[in-house]
Amino acid sequence: MTTVTGRTTPAQAGSADDDGHRTLAANPLREGLRLERMPEPCTMVIIGATGDLTERKLAPALYNLMLGGFLPAEFTVVGFARRDLSDEAFREHLHNSIDHYSRNKPVKRSIWESFSRGIEYQRGEFHDTEAWHALAKRLDRIDRDRGTAGNRLFYLAVPPVLHAEIVRQLGAAGLAASGEHRPSGGRGWSRVIVEKPFGFDLASARQLTREIREVFDEQQIYRIDHYLGKETVQNLAVFRFGNGLFEPIWNRRYIDSVQITVAETVGIEGRGEFYDQTGALRDIVQNHALQLLAIFAMEPPVEFKASDLRDEKVKVLRGVKPMTPSEVAEATVRGQYVSGWVEGERVGAYRDEPEVAPDSERETYVALRLAIQSWRWAGVPFYLRTGKALAARATEIAVQFKAAPLALFERAGAQPMEPNILAIRVQPDEGILLRFGAKVPGPGLQIRGVNMDFRYGSSFAVDSPDAYETLLLDAMIGDASLFTRDDEVERAWQILDPILNAWSSGAGGPLHFYGAGTWGPPAADELLERDGRSWRRP
Ligand code: BG6
């Protein structure tokens, strides 16, 4: 067994100490080592267990972890929700969800039989203190019957307005205490996973943190941003810090600019009420896009452990200067889709979506230019864009390098060369592409851009785990490296609040419309054209 510094996936996860130090198995497929990487026995309580998230993400993730042999036999799931369901009906609900959404199907009978023995359901209204006491009693009983050792992971799969109340109830029912004696004997841990959005602006995010922190310590809180669980995002750190090749050029001397794209073809998928209060800046930029930026731009951490990684990420965000209203007008573009065609299907306008105001000004697209004021990045623009109902689904970070100091070949008559690009494709088709100029075979001097292309799918025979598999396992192991800390959340809002304020006051520029199925409003192209650049087509 070698000690390796690095993030891990379910396929490679090690055990973590309190600060998330990891040990990686030299051969992660060896059965004996897999056992060493298993989390301690625990119960995961999904609060809001009958919702969409459990169905689409949590149930399939837990099943796949079970299937991969990453969970101990004692592992138990308790669903807590308002709906009146028996244990059996809840099991059936999870079985159907897995059958529908799991990356491995059909459900394997032997695995399901042992998994389902550890699935229970507790009905309860979130404000009903009795229900939480009943949950506490149930968990004590489970500890005794199933040997879960008093370890509890609470997953808040509910809208954020309910977070404060639920956390308060957990505290009042004695469920938040970590490391204290449990009625069943041992001294288990207690952790809480909180889903985004983490607030609506800086003030509400601070308020939410305060309310959660009245009950849980920061070390017990796991704020999930599922982008950090994506394989390529984790690989970004390996790419930069595990290779000698790239880090020396990862700075303002060699890099001209960086583009971060989170493009979706889907619209708002029936979430009109939520989305019309939220918009693209809060839904994607506040968390996923700024986390990609932070990992891309951070300094090497002293060690690969949760606190060091998060210290470095927050330093990047501190370097991003919040904009003045006139900078917002100049460096941001907000858009909203009107009807069009996406992947051959007719898509109606955003304003015609159910539960969206017919005169809504909410942005479904945003493009912005950010500057990081740091020794490494001064003068390098970071362009971010994200949108719904765009021409293609693509998340990538594209680095454009500076041109060679002399245009030698142009002097000899060749056409101007395209810039060198390194594109890190997060999804789909995960991989890394390097684009450079090569001589076209033949007697003349013609130069053309060519690609060197690494694809996860063809280089590794294994399937990537879903981000939720990685993150749930990490939370059970106690490794918070891929979860967001309170200061990161706050800083992200400090960057975005001025943009939201300038937009809503009208000082931040108009709302632009774009046809569904396009790459966004022309104003976003103009943002880069003014800087002498253009967006890359992923
Ligand atoms: C979620 C957003 O956080 O991420 C959604 O709320 C978005 O609006 C989703 O569609 C995108 O996730 P992924 O993994 O499909 O890129």
XYZ file of C-alpha atoms and ligand atoms in Angstrom:
554
model
C 0.000 0.000 0.000
C 1.466 3.361 -0.971
C 0.521 6.647 0.528
C -0.388 8.925 -2.291
C -1.473 12.499 -2.221
C -4.565 12.845 -4.300
C -8.318 12.819 -4.509
C -10.032 9.524 -4.919
C -13.112 7.984 -6.435
C -15.131 5.030 -5.237
C -12.899 3.005 -7.463
C -9.871 4.168 -5.519
C -11.100 5.591 -2.238
C -9.009 5.141 0.859
C -9.767 5.772 4.479
C -9.363 9.319 5.657
C -8.159 10.783 8.907
C -9.987 13.729 10.475
C -8.622 16.157 7.959
C -9.270 14.028 4.952
C -5.741 12.623 4.445
C -6.157 9.775 2.045
C -4.347 6.543 1.467
C -4.658 5.049 -1.968
C -4.346 1.401 -2.647
C -1.503 0.475 -5.012
C -3.932 -1.895 -6.694
C -7.409 -0.643 -5.971
C -9.052 -3.714 -7.378
C -7.595 -6.123 -4.835
C -10.407 -7.314 -2.646
C -8.462 -7.031 0.603
C -7.635 -3.422 -0.051
C -11.172 -2.605 -1.003
C -12.239 -3.692 2.470
C -9.707 -1.310 4.002
C -11.266 1.582 2.140
C -14.746 0.903 3.340
C -16.460 3.499 5.491
C -17.370 2.516 9.024
C -20.857 1.039 9.485
C -23.368 3.891 9.478
C -26.949 4.903 8.831
C -27.763 7.443 6.178
C -30.971 9.344 6.837
C -32.412 10.950 3.731
C -34.639 13.817 4.771
C -37.099 14.483 1.970
C -36.683 10.900 0.814
C -39.610 10.797 -1.583
C -38.340 13.667 -3.748
C -36.680 13.902 -7.088
C -33.101 13.905 -5.824
C -33.465 10.564 -4.040
C -35.067 9.064 -7.089
C -32.591 10.317 -9.688
C -29.338 10.492 -7.791
C -29.188 9.185 -4.221
C -30.860 5.774 -4.594
C -28.870 4.866 -7.747
C -25.634 6.108 -6.141
C -26.111 4.024 -3.002
C -27.018 0.966 -5.032
C -23.923 1.354 -7.211
C -21.724 1.757 -4.155
C -23.245 -1.433 -2.770
C -22.762 -3.177 -6.092
C -19.122 -2.107 -6.224
C -18.547 -3.492 -2.717
C -17.810 -0.090 -1.189
C -20.378 -0.191 1.594
C -20.231 -2.341 4.716
C -22.932 -4.976 5.236
C -24.289 -2.996 8.203
C -25.004 0.090 6.051
C -28.587 1.243 6.568
C -30.791 3.838 4.885
C -33.696 5.539 6.577
C -36.015 7.641 4.451
C -37.721 10.474 6.317
C -40.551 12.342 4.599
C -44.129 13.484 4.914
C -45.726 10.895 2.686
C -47.399 7.951 4.396
C -45.393 4.930 3.252
C -44.596 1.565 4.759
C -40.999 0.307 4.844
C -41.972 -2.055 2.067
C -43.475 0.675 -0.122
C -40.382 2.829 0.367
C -38.148 -0.079 -0.632
C -40.206 -0.530 -3.752
C -39.925 3.185 -4.511
C -36.118 2.981 -4.269
C -36.050 -0.197 -6.334
C -38.009 1.507 -9.119
C -35.767 4.571 -8.961
C -32.647 2.431 -9.289
C -34.200 0.448 -12.101
C -34.896 3.669 -13.923
C -31.846 5.828 -13.235
C -28.922 3.609 -12.245
C -25.912 3.463 -14.570
C -25.876 -0.289 -13.848
C -29.116 -2.075 -14.601
C -31.129 -4.159 -14.280
C -30.959 -4.301 -10.490
C -28.961 -7.341 -9.417
C -31.146 -9.494 -7.218
C -28.535 -10.653 -4.724
C -27.258 -7.109 -4.183
C -30.765 -5.708 -3.862
C -31.698 -8.341 -1.301
C -28.897 -7.427 1.050
C -29.254 -3.673 0.378
C -33.013 -3.685 0.925
C -32.704 -5.457 4.277
C -31.195 -2.197 5.496
C -33.846 0.183 4.153
C -36.500 1.680 6.437
C -38.937 4.560 6.334
C -39.955 7.050 8.995
C -42.985 9.201 8.251
C -42.975 12.678 9.710
C -43.842 16.322 9.244
C -40.703 18.443 9.374
C -42.058 20.700 12.134
C -43.311 17.809 14.278
C -40.919 17.319 17.185
C -42.458 13.930 17.966
C -41.484 12.635 14.529
C -37.844 13.554 15.117
C -37.859 11.827 18.485
C -39.332 8.773 16.803
C -36.487 8.962 14.285
C -33.944 9.162 17.105
C -35.424 6.063 18.738
C -35.412 4.244 15.437
C -31.750 5.091 14.897
C -30.845 3.764 18.344
C -32.692 0.563 17.553
C -30.903 0.292 14.212
C -27.563 0.769 15.966
C -28.369 -2.184 18.216
C -29.921 -4.425 15.555
C -27.659 -3.720 12.638
C -24.416 -2.672 14.308
C -24.268 0.831 12.795
C -22.240 2.019 15.781
C -24.085 5.308 16.275
C -22.687 6.783 13.041
C -25.246 8.933 11.217
C -25.194 10.832 7.987
C -28.152 13.153 7.495
C -28.859 14.226 3.928
C -31.021 17.330 3.530
C -32.745 16.551 0.237
C -35.312 19.307 0.740
C -35.702 22.902 -0.487
C -33.444 25.340 1.360
C -36.310 27.119 3.126
C -36.627 23.992 5.253
C -32.942 23.627 6.148
C -32.947 25.765 9.281
C -36.031 24.094 10.756
C -34.776 20.591 10.060
C -31.357 21.253 11.479
C -32.969 22.730 14.603
C -35.129 19.620 14.980
C -32.100 17.355 14.561
C -30.371 19.285 17.325
C -33.411 19.187 19.620
C -33.782 15.437 19.139
C -30.134 14.968 20.185
C -29.165 13.782 16.723
C -26.442 16.307 15.962
C -23.979 15.344 18.666
C -20.819 13.742 17.338
C -18.478 11.551 19.325
C -20.782 11.313 22.321
C -22.172 8.213 23.971
C -25.133 6.713 22.154
C -27.826 4.790 24.048
C -26.728 1.723 22.103
C -23.202 1.910 23.460
C -20.543 3.390 21.137
C -19.728 7.017 20.374
C -20.723 7.549 16.818
C -20.250 10.496 14.509
C -22.987 12.682 13.103
C -22.630 14.583 9.825
C -25.013 16.566 7.694
C -24.968 16.919 3.916
C -26.538 20.129 2.666
C -27.672 20.519 -0.937
C -27.313 23.762 -2.853
C -28.468 26.489 -3.196
C -26.539 27.751 -0.182
C -28.572 30.884 0.253
C -29.922 33.379 -2.222
C -27.374 36.115 -1.675
C -24.617 36.909 0.800
C -26.959 37.859 3.647
C -29.148 34.761 3.351
C -26.107 32.496 2.953
C -24.624 33.914 6.164
C -27.936 33.473 7.919
C -28.175 29.856 6.775
C -24.619 29.142 7.909
C -25.386 30.702 11.295
C -28.489 28.574 11.702
C -26.751 25.345 10.770
C -23.742 26.219 12.902
C -25.953 26.650 15.953
C -26.402 22.900 15.811
C -23.504 21.401 13.832
C -19.788 22.295 13.831
C -18.267 23.267 10.492
C -16.403 19.908 10.414
C -19.732 18.083 10.536
C -21.201 20.043 7.596
C -20.771 18.707 4.053
C -22.039 21.238 1.477
C -22.405 19.262 -1.689
C -21.564 20.662 -5.106
C -21.866 17.668 -7.376
C -19.479 19.167 -9.954
C -16.620 18.506 -7.555
C -17.461 14.814 -7.645
C -17.123 14.640 -11.408
C -14.174 12.570 -12.488
C -12.584 15.154 -14.803
C -12.818 17.879 -12.195
C -10.851 15.715 -9.791
C -8.466 14.847 -12.584
C -7.730 18.524 -13.050
C -5.729 18.470 -9.832
C -3.877 15.332 -10.927
C -3.230 16.847 -14.336
C -1.754 19.994 -12.848
C 0.065 18.735 -9.799
C 0.840 15.133 -10.701
C 2.699 15.986 -13.901
C 5.841 18.041 -14.285
C 4.799 19.189 -17.719
C 1.960 21.630 -17.249
C 2.450 23.484 -13.990
C 5.401 25.596 -15.234
C 3.218 27.098 -17.974
C 0.099 27.483 -15.819
C 0.346 31.229 -15.397
C 0.071 34.678 -16.939
C 3.334 34.348 -18.818
C 2.055 31.572 -21.063
C -1.724 31.689 -20.782
C -3.637 34.307 -22.743
C -7.119 33.628 -21.391
C -9.370 30.936 -19.991
C -12.951 30.055 -20.939
C -15.221 28.088 -18.658
C -18.389 26.828 -20.318
C -21.292 25.047 -18.653
C -23.736 24.674 -21.531
C -26.960 22.722 -21.267
C -29.478 21.747 -23.920
C -32.194 21.158 -21.333
C -34.520 23.954 -20.353
C -35.712 24.346 -16.810
C -37.240 20.859 -16.652
C -40.481 21.741 -14.933
C -38.767 23.733 -12.181
C -40.378 27.033 -13.182
C -41.102 28.265 -9.691
C -37.590 27.547 -8.411
C -35.827 28.768 -11.517
C -37.753 32.008 -11.855
C -36.517 32.997 -8.412
C -33.013 31.750 -9.061
C -31.598 32.191 -12.560
C -28.369 31.004 -14.121
C -26.011 33.122 -12.028
C -27.221 31.639 -8.748
C -27.959 28.154 -10.106
C -24.653 27.480 -11.861
C -22.110 30.293 -11.521
C -22.322 30.684 -7.718
C -21.325 27.079 -7.231
C -20.322 24.872 -10.181
C -18.609 27.463 -12.390
C -16.756 29.253 -9.579
C -15.626 25.912 -8.158
C -14.225 24.952 -11.574
C -12.466 28.301 -11.699
C -11.046 27.858 -8.196
C -9.658 24.379 -8.854
C -8.258 25.450 -12.190
C -6.524 28.522 -10.799
C -5.490 27.527 -7.263
C -1.927 27.315 -6.036
C -0.594 23.842 -5.207
C -1.824 22.956 -1.719
C 0.786 22.082 0.905
C -0.840 18.669 1.226
C -3.775 17.023 -0.463
C -6.111 17.291 2.429
C -9.442 18.994 2.879
C -8.303 22.069 4.784
C -5.335 22.825 2.498
C -7.338 22.339 -0.671
C -10.118 24.560 0.547
C -7.666 27.209 1.770
C -6.221 27.394 -1.737
C -9.621 27.525 -3.429
C -10.833 30.331 -1.226
C -7.642 32.287 -1.956
C -8.512 32.226 -5.660
C -12.013 33.488 -4.943
C -10.622 36.231 -2.717
C -8.538 37.340 -5.693
C -11.627 37.799 -7.855
C -12.495 41.443 -7.590
C -16.209 42.225 -7.134
C -17.451 44.502 -9.939
C -18.721 48.060 -9.814
C -22.094 48.688 -11.565
C -20.379 50.062 -14.673
C -18.064 47.039 -14.772
C -21.157 44.837 -14.568
C -22.605 46.600 -17.615
C -19.325 46.175 -19.460
C -18.227 42.680 -18.420
C -21.456 40.686 -18.055
C -24.209 39.595 -20.416
C -27.481 38.111 -19.264
C -29.829 36.368 -21.628
C -33.144 34.562 -21.736
C -34.257 32.035 -24.346
C -37.153 32.517 -26.681
C -38.639 29.667 -28.670
C -36.471 27.662 -31.027
C -35.255 24.182 -31.843
C -32.969 22.157 -29.609
C -31.635 18.858 -30.936
C -34.450 18.646 -33.470
C -37.213 19.412 -30.972
C -39.334 22.514 -30.728
C -38.743 24.367 -27.449
C -41.090 27.088 -26.218
C -39.920 30.401 -24.789
C -38.810 30.579 -21.162
C -41.622 33.020 -20.422
C -44.149 30.426 -21.578
C -42.920 27.797 -19.102
C -45.379 26.866 -16.340
C -44.880 28.889 -13.135
C -42.698 31.468 -14.875
C -43.918 35.074 -14.913
C -44.971 36.060 -18.467
C -42.803 39.195 -18.200
C -39.980 37.496 -16.294
C -36.577 39.193 -16.465
C -34.832 36.113 -15.063
C -31.631 35.132 -16.860
C -31.339 31.636 -18.316
C -27.927 32.525 -19.763
C -24.997 34.439 -18.413
C -21.565 35.294 -19.755
C -18.997 37.232 -17.783
C -15.397 38.229 -17.678
C -13.673 37.906 -14.329
C -10.215 38.970 -13.294
C -8.187 37.208 -10.615
C -5.885 39.596 -8.878
C -3.023 37.337 -7.997
C 0.645 37.017 -8.825
C -0.108 34.074 -11.101
C -3.161 35.410 -12.921
C -2.932 39.213 -13.094
C -4.010 40.319 -16.573
C -5.468 36.960 -17.655
C -9.210 37.237 -18.372
C -11.424 34.367 -17.252
C -14.569 34.164 -19.370
C -17.443 32.185 -17.880
C -20.669 31.288 -19.634
C -23.583 29.068 -18.824
C -27.049 28.683 -20.234
C -30.134 26.575 -20.664
C -31.576 25.492 -24.032
C -28.267 25.991 -25.837
C -27.015 24.310 -28.989
C -25.079 21.539 -27.230
C -24.477 20.055 -23.808
C -20.865 20.712 -22.948
C -18.944 21.575 -19.825
C -15.323 22.430 -20.419
C -12.438 24.612 -19.392
C -10.500 25.849 -22.401
C -7.104 27.434 -21.955
C -5.838 29.625 -24.757
C -2.058 29.989 -24.803
C -0.142 33.031 -25.953
C 1.288 33.042 -29.444
C 4.938 32.194 -30.075
C 7.112 35.315 -29.756
C 7.820 35.510 -33.477
C 5.437 34.682 -36.310
C 8.264 32.984 -38.244
C 6.045 31.010 -40.565
C 3.781 33.891 -41.399
C 6.832 35.797 -42.521
C 7.569 32.862 -44.816
C 4.085 33.152 -46.287
C 2.016 30.809 -44.126
C -1.491 31.786 -42.970
C -1.736 33.167 -39.404
C -1.777 30.302 -36.915
C -4.648 29.464 -34.583
C -3.813 29.817 -30.901
C -2.801 26.686 -28.964
C -5.706 25.425 -26.898
C -5.886 22.990 -24.016
C -9.493 21.969 -23.442
C -10.480 20.010 -20.380
C -13.800 18.377 -21.188
C -15.767 17.761 -18.037
C -18.774 16.329 -19.868
C -19.880 14.684 -22.016
C -17.078 12.649 -23.534
C -14.706 13.392 -20.645
C -11.132 13.997 -21.619
C -8.394 16.483 -22.413
C -7.625 17.907 -25.804
C -4.510 19.761 -26.876
C -4.722 21.725 -30.096
C -1.599 22.919 -31.835
C -0.374 23.819 -35.315
C 1.139 21.200 -37.619
C 2.533 21.365 -41.110
C 0.178 20.077 -43.769
C 2.069 17.374 -45.695
C 3.314 18.558 -49.075
C 5.843 20.875 -50.606
C 4.244 24.207 -49.516
C 4.252 25.726 -46.034
C 0.743 25.373 -44.829
C -0.032 25.077 -41.148
C -3.216 23.691 -39.705
C -4.576 23.134 -36.208
C -4.580 19.459 -35.133
C -5.758 17.721 -31.968
C -4.086 15.451 -29.459
C -7.004 13.936 -27.687
C -7.152 11.935 -24.455
C -10.534 10.341 -23.819
C -11.430 8.695 -20.568
C -13.748 6.303 -22.346
C -11.052 4.812 -24.522
C -8.072 5.007 -22.146
C -9.727 3.345 -19.172
C -11.862 0.264 -19.391
C -13.864 1.195 -16.299
C -17.001 3.251 -16.155
C -16.720 6.535 -14.265
C -18.774 6.612 -11.085
C -21.534 9.173 -10.854
C -20.494 12.251 -8.890
C -22.951 11.381 -6.108
C -21.303 7.995 -5.596
C -17.937 9.646 -5.026
C -19.347 12.317 -2.755
C -21.567 10.078 -0.626
C -18.688 7.717 -0.020
C -16.416 10.638 0.878
C -18.931 11.964 3.390
C -19.194 8.523 5.002
C -15.420 8.239 5.157
C -15.152 11.765 6.568
C -13.236 13.356 3.711
C -14.512 16.877 3.086
C -12.032 17.762 0.309
C -14.714 17.830 -2.368
C -17.266 19.716 -0.308
C -17.566 23.470 -0.073
C -16.547 25.309 3.094
C -18.527 28.236 4.541
C -15.904 30.829 3.553
C -15.959 29.660 -0.084
C -19.725 30.036 -0.194
C -19.546 33.515 1.305
C -16.832 34.681 -1.018
C -18.747 33.430 -4.057
C -21.697 35.557 -2.983
C -19.439 38.566 -2.403
C -18.421 38.258 -6.048
C -21.951 37.775 -7.343
C -24.055 40.092 -5.172
C -22.840 43.253 -6.985
C -23.758 41.675 -10.325
C -27.234 40.727 -9.138
C -27.731 44.190 -7.651
C -26.592 45.990 -10.796
C -28.848 43.807 -12.939
C -31.893 44.385 -10.786
C -31.309 48.137 -10.550
C -31.001 48.377 -14.332
C -27.415 49.685 -14.101
C -25.967 46.355 -15.175
C -27.132 46.358 -18.781
C -30.233 44.960 -20.487
C -31.575 41.424 -20.697
C -30.766 39.955 -24.124
C -32.873 37.299 -25.813
C -31.536 34.281 -27.667
C -33.235 31.565 -29.637
C -33.383 28.140 -27.981
C -30.816 25.912 -29.676
C -28.298 28.704 -30.354
C -25.092 29.513 -28.468
C -26.658 32.416 -26.589
C -27.187 36.106 -27.375
C -24.895 37.916 -29.843
C -23.987 40.285 -26.995
C -21.984 37.411 -25.451
C -19.924 37.116 -28.638
C -19.396 40.858 -28.624
C -18.085 40.673 -25.049
C -15.143 38.626 -26.323
C -14.832 40.382 -29.664
C -14.194 43.646 -27.826
C -11.169 41.899 -26.281
C -10.042 40.546 -29.663
C -11.113 36.974 -28.827
C -13.967 34.596 -29.559
C -15.748 31.769 -27.771
C -14.582 28.284 -28.516
C -17.223 25.944 -29.944
C -16.967 22.889 -27.705
C -27.789 21.654 -10.957
C -28.648 22.787 -11.445
O -27.035 22.065 -9.858
O -26.916 21.242 -11.994
C -29.416 22.390 -12.697
O -29.566 23.171 -10.425
C -28.459 21.852 -13.736
O -30.148 23.497 -13.209
C -27.567 20.770 -13.154
O -29.220 21.335 -14.814
C -26.505 20.357 -14.138
O -25.832 19.239 -13.661
P -25.126 18.231 -14.664
O -24.406 17.277 -13.768
O -26.206 17.601 -15.478
O -24.218 19.071 -15.499
